[in-house]
XYZ file of C-alpha atoms in Angstrom:
546
model
C 17.535 27.255 -13.082
C 17.689 29.812 -10.258
C 15.087 30.311 -7.578
C 13.682 33.439 -9.264
C 13.185 31.701 -12.610
C 11.648 28.661 -10.933
C 9.236 30.937 -9.072
C 8.321 32.723 -12.297
C 7.732 29.459 -14.146
C 5.553 28.132 -11.326
C 3.506 31.361 -11.339
C 3.056 31.205 -15.114
C 1.865 27.614 -14.924
C -0.537 28.504 -12.120
C -1.874 31.416 -14.153
C -2.275 29.044 -17.094
C -4.824 27.064 -15.128
C -7.010 30.114 -14.645
C -6.475 31.228 -18.241
C -7.632 27.828 -19.481
C -10.825 28.204 -17.448
C -11.490 31.673 -18.836
C -10.959 30.443 -22.406
C -13.363 27.551 -21.906
C -15.990 29.841 -20.364
C -15.582 32.219 -23.295
C -16.008 29.299 -25.701
C -19.222 28.266 -23.942
C -20.522 31.833 -24.070
C -19.664 32.068 -27.785
C -21.417 28.763 -28.498
C -24.521 30.013 -26.648
C -24.533 33.202 -28.699
C -24.344 31.256 -31.971
C -27.159 28.977 -30.818
C -29.275 32.007 -30.005
C -28.789 33.252 -33.563
C -29.156 30.059 -35.554
C -30.672 27.151 -33.553
C -34.396 26.474 -33.008
C -35.604 27.842 -29.687
C -36.369 24.417 -28.161
C -32.923 23.035 -29.043
C -31.171 26.216 -27.941
C -32.887 26.062 -24.529
C -31.649 22.511 -23.936
C -28.116 23.430 -24.950
C -28.186 26.496 -22.689
C -28.840 24.154 -19.771
C -25.866 21.976 -20.791
C -23.653 25.064 -20.985
C -24.652 26.191 -17.523
C -23.987 22.736 -16.083
C -20.549 22.713 -17.717
C -19.778 26.223 -16.510
C -20.511 25.494 -12.839
C -17.460 23.280 -12.159
C -15.353 25.615 -14.300
C -16.291 28.607 -12.178
C -15.848 26.632 -8.973
C -12.337 25.681 -10.069
C -11.484 29.273 -10.956
C -12.556 30.657 -7.592
C -11.031 27.983 -5.400
C -8.205 30.384 -4.683
C -7.358 29.002 -1.249
C -5.762 25.586 -1.231
C -6.444 23.960 2.144
C -3.322 23.477 4.207
C -2.179 19.878 4.173
C -2.521 18.061 7.458
C 0.661 17.092 9.241
C 1.732 13.547 8.520
C 0.854 11.136 11.345
C 3.797 10.764 13.640
C 5.425 11.548 16.951
C 6.592 15.171 17.408
C 9.790 15.306 19.486
C 11.194 18.343 21.218
C 14.811 19.138 21.919
C 14.236 18.018 25.504
C 12.909 14.666 24.225
C 15.731 13.953 21.743
C 18.706 16.276 22.376
C 21.211 14.280 20.291
C 18.926 14.092 17.249
C 18.200 17.829 17.426
C 21.911 18.598 17.862
C 22.708 16.560 14.753
C 19.999 18.267 12.683
C 21.101 21.751 13.765
C 24.747 20.946 13.064
C 23.908 19.696 9.573
C 21.702 22.726 8.875
C 24.648 24.988 9.710
C 26.895 23.011 7.357
C 24.298 23.164 4.573
C 23.907 26.882 5.201
C 20.206 26.972 5.965
C 17.772 27.567 8.817
C 17.038 24.442 10.869
C 13.482 23.109 11.056
C 11.339 24.318 13.937
C 9.657 20.930 14.349
C 10.812 17.309 14.019
C 8.201 14.576 13.628
C 9.151 10.896 13.822
C 7.037 8.787 11.441
C 6.475 5.090 10.838
C 7.593 4.813 7.207
C 10.894 4.363 5.389
C 11.210 7.992 4.377
C 12.472 11.414 5.306
C 10.921 14.648 4.080
C 10.820 18.370 4.732
C 8.043 20.903 4.405
C 7.595 24.610 4.948
C 4.446 26.620 5.632
C 5.469 29.396 3.275
C 3.334 32.508 2.704
C 2.364 34.482 -0.395
C 2.566 31.401 -2.631
C 5.984 30.554 -1.262
C 7.589 33.948 -1.738
C 7.957 34.401 2.027
C 9.546 31.779 4.279
C 7.563 30.095 7.043
C 7.859 27.479 9.813
C 9.710 24.335 8.756
C 9.117 20.673 9.597
C 11.340 17.639 9.237
C 9.676 14.221 8.988
C 11.972 11.342 9.827
C 10.968 7.680 9.588
C 11.955 5.558 12.574
C 12.510 2.539 10.242
C 15.333 4.564 8.687
C 16.891 4.959 12.116
C 16.603 1.196 12.609
C 18.242 0.321 9.279
C 20.841 3.023 8.599
C 24.184 3.782 10.171
C 24.673 7.189 11.752
C 26.763 8.294 8.748
C 24.069 7.189 6.311
C 21.413 9.009 8.328
C 23.515 12.176 8.266
C 23.580 11.894 4.480
C 19.781 11.544 4.366
C 19.312 14.533 6.663
C 21.808 16.629 4.702
C 19.883 15.793 1.513
C 16.586 16.949 3.028
C 18.105 20.114 4.502
C 19.614 20.783 1.091
C 16.079 21.296 -0.204
C 15.694 24.145 2.287
C 18.888 25.848 1.184
C 17.774 25.753 -2.461
C 14.341 27.276 -1.637
C 12.723 24.062 -2.921
C 10.261 23.823 -0.041
C 9.116 27.436 -0.315
C 8.645 27.435 -4.082
C 6.918 24.058 -3.980
C 3.868 25.884 -2.588
C 3.226 27.533 -5.961
C 3.643 24.281 -7.895
C 1.462 22.356 -5.468
C -1.230 25.060 -5.655
C -1.524 24.750 -9.444
C -1.478 20.951 -9.362
C -4.196 20.854 -6.687
C -6.438 23.274 -8.618
C -6.173 21.307 -11.875
C -6.807 17.950 -10.195
C -9.735 19.322 -8.218
C -11.427 20.645 -11.344
C -10.864 17.305 -13.103
C -12.448 15.570 -10.133
C -15.531 17.831 -10.332
C -16.077 16.986 -13.996
C -15.559 13.251 -13.426
C -17.969 13.251 -10.477
C -20.593 15.004 -12.610
C -20.034 12.485 -15.409
C -20.359 9.548 -13.009
C -23.598 10.917 -11.521
C -25.039 11.443 -14.991
C -24.059 7.930 -16.040
C -25.567 6.557 -12.825
C -28.884 8.279 -13.467
C -28.898 6.997 -17.037
C -28.164 3.447 -15.869
C -31.001 3.625 -13.334
C -33.371 4.909 -16.034
C -32.467 2.076 -18.416
C -32.703 -0.562 -15.686
C -36.156 0.706 -14.717
C -37.209 0.597 -18.361
C -35.904 -2.971 -18.708
C -37.720 -4.028 -15.550
C -41.013 -2.752 -16.962
C -40.342 -4.510 -20.275
C -39.529 -7.800 -18.510
C -42.722 -7.547 -16.445
C -44.702 -7.300 -19.686
C -42.817 -10.236 -21.230
C -40.989 -7.989 -23.696
C -37.344 -8.208 -24.700
C -34.940 -6.138 -22.595
C -32.103 -4.058 -24.007
C -28.446 -4.043 -23.071
C -27.532 -1.275 -20.618
C -25.480 1.385 -22.417
C -24.300 4.508 -20.577
C -21.426 5.324 -22.917
C -23.041 8.563 -24.073
C -24.107 9.730 -20.610
C -21.966 12.515 -19.174
C -19.830 12.686 -22.299
C -19.615 16.489 -22.231
C -18.267 16.400 -18.690
C -15.709 13.769 -19.646
C -14.565 15.871 -22.604
C -14.016 18.841 -20.290
C -12.151 16.597 -17.850
C -9.884 15.375 -20.662
C -8.976 18.978 -21.505
C -7.838 19.548 -17.932
C -6.106 16.163 -17.785
C -4.078 17.287 -20.795
C -3.139 20.481 -18.983
C -2.301 18.520 -15.838
C 0.139 16.358 -17.818
C 1.705 19.485 -19.314
C 1.926 21.064 -15.858
C 3.554 18.048 -14.228
C 5.987 17.454 -17.073
C 6.949 21.132 -17.097
C 7.878 21.013 -13.408
C 9.312 17.498 -13.485
C 12.787 18.328 -14.757
C 13.134 21.027 -12.120
C 12.060 18.637 -9.380
C 14.618 16.063 -10.488
C 17.364 18.679 -10.672
C 16.513 19.587 -7.081
C 17.088 15.958 -6.082
C 20.496 15.891 -7.783
C 21.451 19.158 -6.059
C 20.356 17.822 -2.673
C 22.368 14.616 -3.297
C 25.439 16.730 -4.039
C 24.953 18.653 -0.779
C 24.680 15.351 1.105
C 27.892 14.004 -0.475
C 29.738 17.228 0.342
C 28.689 17.218 3.991
C 28.294 13.525 4.909
C 30.741 12.019 2.438
C 30.505 10.203 -0.869
C 30.478 6.704 0.639
C 27.772 7.436 3.205
C 25.549 9.135 0.617
C 25.799 6.414 -2.036
C 25.346 3.616 0.519
C 22.300 5.384 2.001
C 20.739 5.648 -1.449
C 21.371 1.925 -1.987
C 20.022 1.039 1.421
C 16.718 2.905 1.367
C 14.975 0.840 -1.387
C 16.126 -2.352 0.384
C 14.805 -1.080 3.723
C 11.529 -0.066 2.099
C 10.996 -3.525 0.587
C 11.965 -5.180 3.874
C 9.568 -2.948 5.825
C 6.660 -3.888 3.568
C 7.481 -7.556 4.094
C 7.796 -7.031 7.839
C 4.442 -5.280 8.146
C 2.632 -8.025 6.210
C 4.413 -11.039 7.724
C 5.115 -9.943 11.285
C 3.602 -6.718 12.636
C 0.067 -7.357 11.350
C 0.228 -11.145 11.689
C -2.437 -11.145 14.398
C -4.781 -8.565 12.850
C -7.543 -11.059 12.025
C -7.389 -12.388 15.582
C -7.223 -8.825 16.995
C -3.796 -9.453 18.486
C -0.804 -7.116 18.738
C 2.862 -7.831 19.480
C 4.197 -6.803 22.892
C 4.275 -3.093 23.671
C 6.890 -1.333 21.526
C 7.418 -4.362 19.294
C 4.950 -3.400 16.546
C 7.742 -1.306 15.003
C 10.566 -2.551 17.207
C 10.498 -6.014 15.643
C 11.566 -4.508 12.315
C 15.095 -3.948 13.641
C 15.253 -7.553 14.831
C 14.189 -8.847 11.429
C 16.789 -6.693 9.652
C 19.543 -8.119 11.844
C 18.417 -11.685 11.086
C 18.067 -11.244 7.313
C 21.235 -9.392 6.339
C 22.061 -11.851 3.552
C 18.715 -11.238 1.867
C 19.283 -7.468 2.001
C 22.532 -7.743 0.043
C 20.690 -8.595 -3.168
C 18.212 -5.758 -2.654
C 21.058 -3.248 -2.308
C 22.578 -4.226 -5.652
C 19.335 -4.445 -7.672
C 18.619 -0.720 -7.850
C 15.607 0.695 -9.766
C 16.775 2.039 -13.133
C 13.555 3.860 -14.046
C 11.289 6.213 -12.072
C 8.334 4.617 -10.295
C 6.049 6.502 -12.724
C 6.478 8.949 -15.638
C 5.509 11.724 -13.203
C 7.785 10.732 -10.313
C 9.631 13.810 -9.098
C 12.652 11.700 -8.096
C 15.185 10.436 -10.666
C 15.916 6.677 -10.734
C 17.931 5.543 -7.711
C 20.504 3.840 -9.966
C 21.208 7.138 -11.737
C 21.535 9.031 -8.446
C 23.941 6.422 -7.055
C 26.007 6.492 -10.242
C 26.400 10.276 -10.054
C 27.492 10.133 -6.421
C 29.946 7.270 -6.954
C 31.556 9.143 -9.858
C 32.648 11.887 -7.434
C 36.300 11.837 -6.278
C 37.036 9.721 -3.211
C 37.048 11.818 -0.041
C 38.569 9.353 2.429
C 35.501 9.336 4.693
C 34.472 5.702 4.298
C 34.976 4.746 7.943
C 32.956 7.508 9.609
C 30.105 6.926 12.098
C 29.431 3.225 11.542
C 27.183 2.937 14.608
C 23.438 2.367 14.233
C 21.443 5.554 13.707
C 18.877 4.427 16.296
C 21.563 5.297 18.862
C 20.787 8.994 18.295
C 17.526 8.501 20.197
C 17.645 9.064 23.938
C 15.541 5.995 24.708
C 14.717 3.915 21.588
C 12.360 1.557 23.425
C 10.347 4.451 24.833
C 10.198 6.090 21.392
C 8.983 2.898 19.712
C 6.213 2.589 22.295
C 5.169 6.225 21.879
C 5.202 5.878 18.091
C 2.594 3.130 18.298
C 0.279 5.438 20.238
C 0.864 8.218 17.716
C 0.220 6.357 14.457
C -1.963 3.306 15.158
C -5.692 3.971 15.183
C -7.773 3.596 18.307
C -9.382 0.337 17.218
C -6.007 -1.338 16.623
C -4.660 -0.081 19.939
C -7.513 -1.924 21.657
C -6.271 -5.286 20.318
C -4.956 -7.684 22.961
C -1.198 -7.551 23.498
C 0.577 -10.895 23.453
C 3.401 -11.746 25.804
C 5.892 -12.421 22.995
C 6.082 -13.074 19.253
C 5.644 -16.831 19.676
C 2.328 -16.268 21.446
C 1.306 -13.889 18.643
C 2.111 -16.540 16.013
C 0.239 -19.255 17.904
C -2.841 -17.083 18.407
C -2.869 -15.801 14.822
C -2.557 -19.263 13.270
C -5.199 -20.750 15.563
C -7.629 -17.955 14.608
C -6.843 -18.281 10.909
C -7.468 -22.014 10.886
C -10.573 -21.705 13.055
C -12.146 -19.538 10.386
C -10.925 -21.627 7.445
C -13.659 -22.020 4.838
C -12.396 -23.522 1.599
C -14.267 -24.810 -1.435
C -13.584 -28.321 -0.101
C -15.309 -27.458 3.200
C -18.359 -26.188 1.334
C -18.446 -29.152 -1.044
C -18.178 -31.615 1.853
C -20.984 -29.860 3.762
C -23.263 -30.137 0.723
C -22.283 -33.766 0.115
C -22.724 -35.048 3.697
C -25.404 -32.544 4.783
C -23.351 -32.118 7.967
C -20.554 -30.007 9.434
C -17.394 -30.450 7.336
C -14.523 -32.011 9.284
C -11.444 -34.082 8.577
C -12.907 -37.336 10.008
C -15.995 -36.838 7.813
C -13.802 -36.338 4.749
C -11.687 -39.385 5.534
C -14.870 -41.461 5.784
C -15.971 -40.209 2.356
C -12.580 -41.220 0.963
C -12.708 -44.651 2.619
C -16.184 -45.179 1.155
C -14.749 -44.601 -2.337
C -16.718 -41.391 -2.879
C -13.875 -38.843 -3.120
C -14.277 -38.233 -6.857
C -18.046 -37.842 -6.575
C -17.362 -35.241 -3.901
C -14.791 -33.570 -6.184
C -17.561 -32.984 -8.746
C -19.037 -30.470 -6.299
C -15.895 -28.337 -6.290
C -15.659 -25.234 -8.521
C -14.287 -26.641 -11.795
C -13.081 -25.226 -15.081
C -15.159 -26.101 -18.131
C -12.450 -28.472 -19.299
C -12.263 -30.255 -15.934
C -16.042 -30.514 -15.668
C -16.219 -32.218 -19.071
C -13.409 -34.697 -18.281
C -14.113 -38.255 -17.179
C -12.249 -41.025 -15.375
C -8.516 -40.657 -14.979
C -8.439 -37.350 -16.897
C -10.876 -35.842 -14.379
C -8.860 -37.092 -11.433
C -5.644 -35.600 -12.808
C -7.384 -32.239 -13.339
C -8.695 -31.922 -9.784
C -6.036 -33.779 -7.785
C -3.667 -30.777 -7.216
C -6.453 -28.475 -5.997
C -7.903 -31.276 -3.897
C -4.515 -31.917 -2.268
C -4.033 -28.212 -1.448
C -7.494 -27.943 0.110
C -6.999 -31.175 2.028
C -3.740 -29.868 3.498
C -5.565 -26.787 4.817
C -8.275 -28.987 6.309
C -5.697 -31.249 7.980
C -3.844 -28.308 9.521
C -7.125 -26.729 10.673
C -8.216 -29.977 12.312
C -4.876 -30.497 14.048
C -4.846 -26.870 15.176
C -8.307 -27.246 16.713
C -7.068 -30.345 18.573
C -3.880 -28.539 19.735
C -1.709 -31.026 17.841
C 0.313 -28.433 15.916
C 3.404 -26.619 17.112
C 4.476 -23.449 15.333
C 8.065 -22.257 15.410
C 8.649 -18.507 15.189
C 11.727 -17.199 13.383
C 13.085 -13.799 12.348
C 15.306 -15.274 9.645
C 12.845 -17.527 7.797
C 9.101 -18.188 7.480
C 7.299 -19.712 10.446
C 7.374 -23.500 10.328
C 4.902 -26.031 11.649
C 5.708 -29.213 13.531
C 3.213 -32.080 13.225
C 2.632 -34.965 15.620
C 5.280 -37.670 15.045
C 4.497 -40.780 13.008
C 3.655 -44.001 14.928
C 7.284 -45.128 14.680
C 8.462 -41.829 16.198
C 9.835 -40.401 12.947
C 8.918 -36.979 11.569
C 5.560 -36.937 9.806
C 5.620 -36.385 6.053
C 2.355 -34.485 5.527
C 2.803 -34.260 1.771
C 3.144 -38.026 1.426
C 0.111 -38.588 3.679
C -2.030 -36.283 1.546
C -0.790 -37.827 -1.707
C -1.805 -41.235 -0.352
C -5.306 -39.971 0.506
C -5.971 -38.543 -2.981
C -4.354 -41.383 -4.941
C -6.373 -43.463 -7.384
C -6.364 -46.190 -4.722
C -6.545 -44.013 -1.592
C -5.032 -44.821 1.778
C -6.222 -42.604 4.653
C -4.148 -44.436 7.275
C -1.283 -41.888 7.398
C -3.739 -39.021 7.925
C -5.753 -40.911 10.538
C -2.521 -41.550 12.417
C -2.212 -37.791 12.966
C -5.507 -37.697 14.883
C -5.816 -38.764 18.523
C -6.877 -42.381 18.815
C -10.502 -42.811 19.973
C -10.623 -43.947 23.610
C -14.269 -44.819 24.078
C -17.704 -43.488 23.203
C -16.950 -39.940 24.337
C -13.829 -39.779 22.214
C -15.632 -41.221 19.201
C -18.276 -38.531 19.640
C -15.527 -35.924 19.441
C -14.371 -37.349 16.107
C -17.864 -37.322 14.652
C -18.843 -34.535 12.255
C -20.150 -31.589 14.235
């Protein structure tokens, strides 16, 4: 479908939104007229009020003609003076695509690249263009793969996708906003009805009368019906524009393959889902490791560490590259499945460009370390930037784990505190076990109905696994507080913990020590061996429950 037909379709769909509102207003007016003729005056007056309340959000939706301009994505704007090689590459690719280069490049902190255009007159006139480029892509792609990604995005410009998207986005925003108005009205009505029924129940309870179950199913039903009408139109709208959006992606892929090469384009498409999954893992397991302790990695390492992790986990990425998504992320995803896009590219004739630009894309930046530092300032909020910077990743791991264990509060801690009427600690728990009271203590843990009804050996088998898990956390917390744990940081595998050696100098088997403590005939000796030996009254005081 050509640009003119796509523009016409988008305009028709946008007009359909307003037409739907006019039809619904006309239906309300017709219903009011019939009520005036046939309904009793008291009933008609009540229904007039309902009609007015329904008409308000309809009218508001109809006259919300201006869609607020979207805010620029958080990121680091870079000028040609900042990043001359990156700008040269983008301009060169724009010339090859046959389109005008963006006027602004913004480096972002996600695994994505995107383009936008501040078009005028609903997209009929071109406007300033922006290119958003995720630094994690630069860290994970080769230069050839990045050229393919950039050529794909610039291909959207050449096909007028970014200009005509303004019309489609306008209609989608208007429909969703009107739906939101109706749902908000329905929720407020249901809230008032709930409050009324709760007040009525409270009065009944005060008088010793039976209370009724709260039921707000009928409250706000008219608003929800109106919302459903617009939800139906929204689905029609999105589905009607979906095929066009997916065709745009195929066309942009073809432009990328033509300019950057078949191999670079297909490998980039395979790489991006793997990089995205790896980035999510990195943010959870590394970058934000010290969040609870208000700790940050060294300056520039919040995003810089991602490249280090990628280098260390190349074998894990291989599987992610081959397991491509075969369905869209949702029925309304504007992008076709990655597997289908890769298949189409790899079916193209070989072009002999497999060995081009194998260097890392991050090399296009003038000073990667400086950029990674500046990106932190651009995208992290002020509160996070005030966190204390650690000297290295090992210090971050040590501080994070110490803080996590210091605040450890498990069901076993709470049960022990209730049982001993004192501060829960490992020495206190070991004393309870030595006194033969472990299973009485276990009765104070949260239990399933089946476990609570069990007796004897059956009860012990029900609670033993949970008890062992909680005991392990308590042991690690106690050893951490006594500085008897050593954590080992690694980019290639999860952090590991080193315990104090056993009395004979061998490596401590924590699992075996815990199993011994929760056995039917418990032995706390292996766990006690992990604690410092008391050396007099002062030391014994330290071991006492606090």
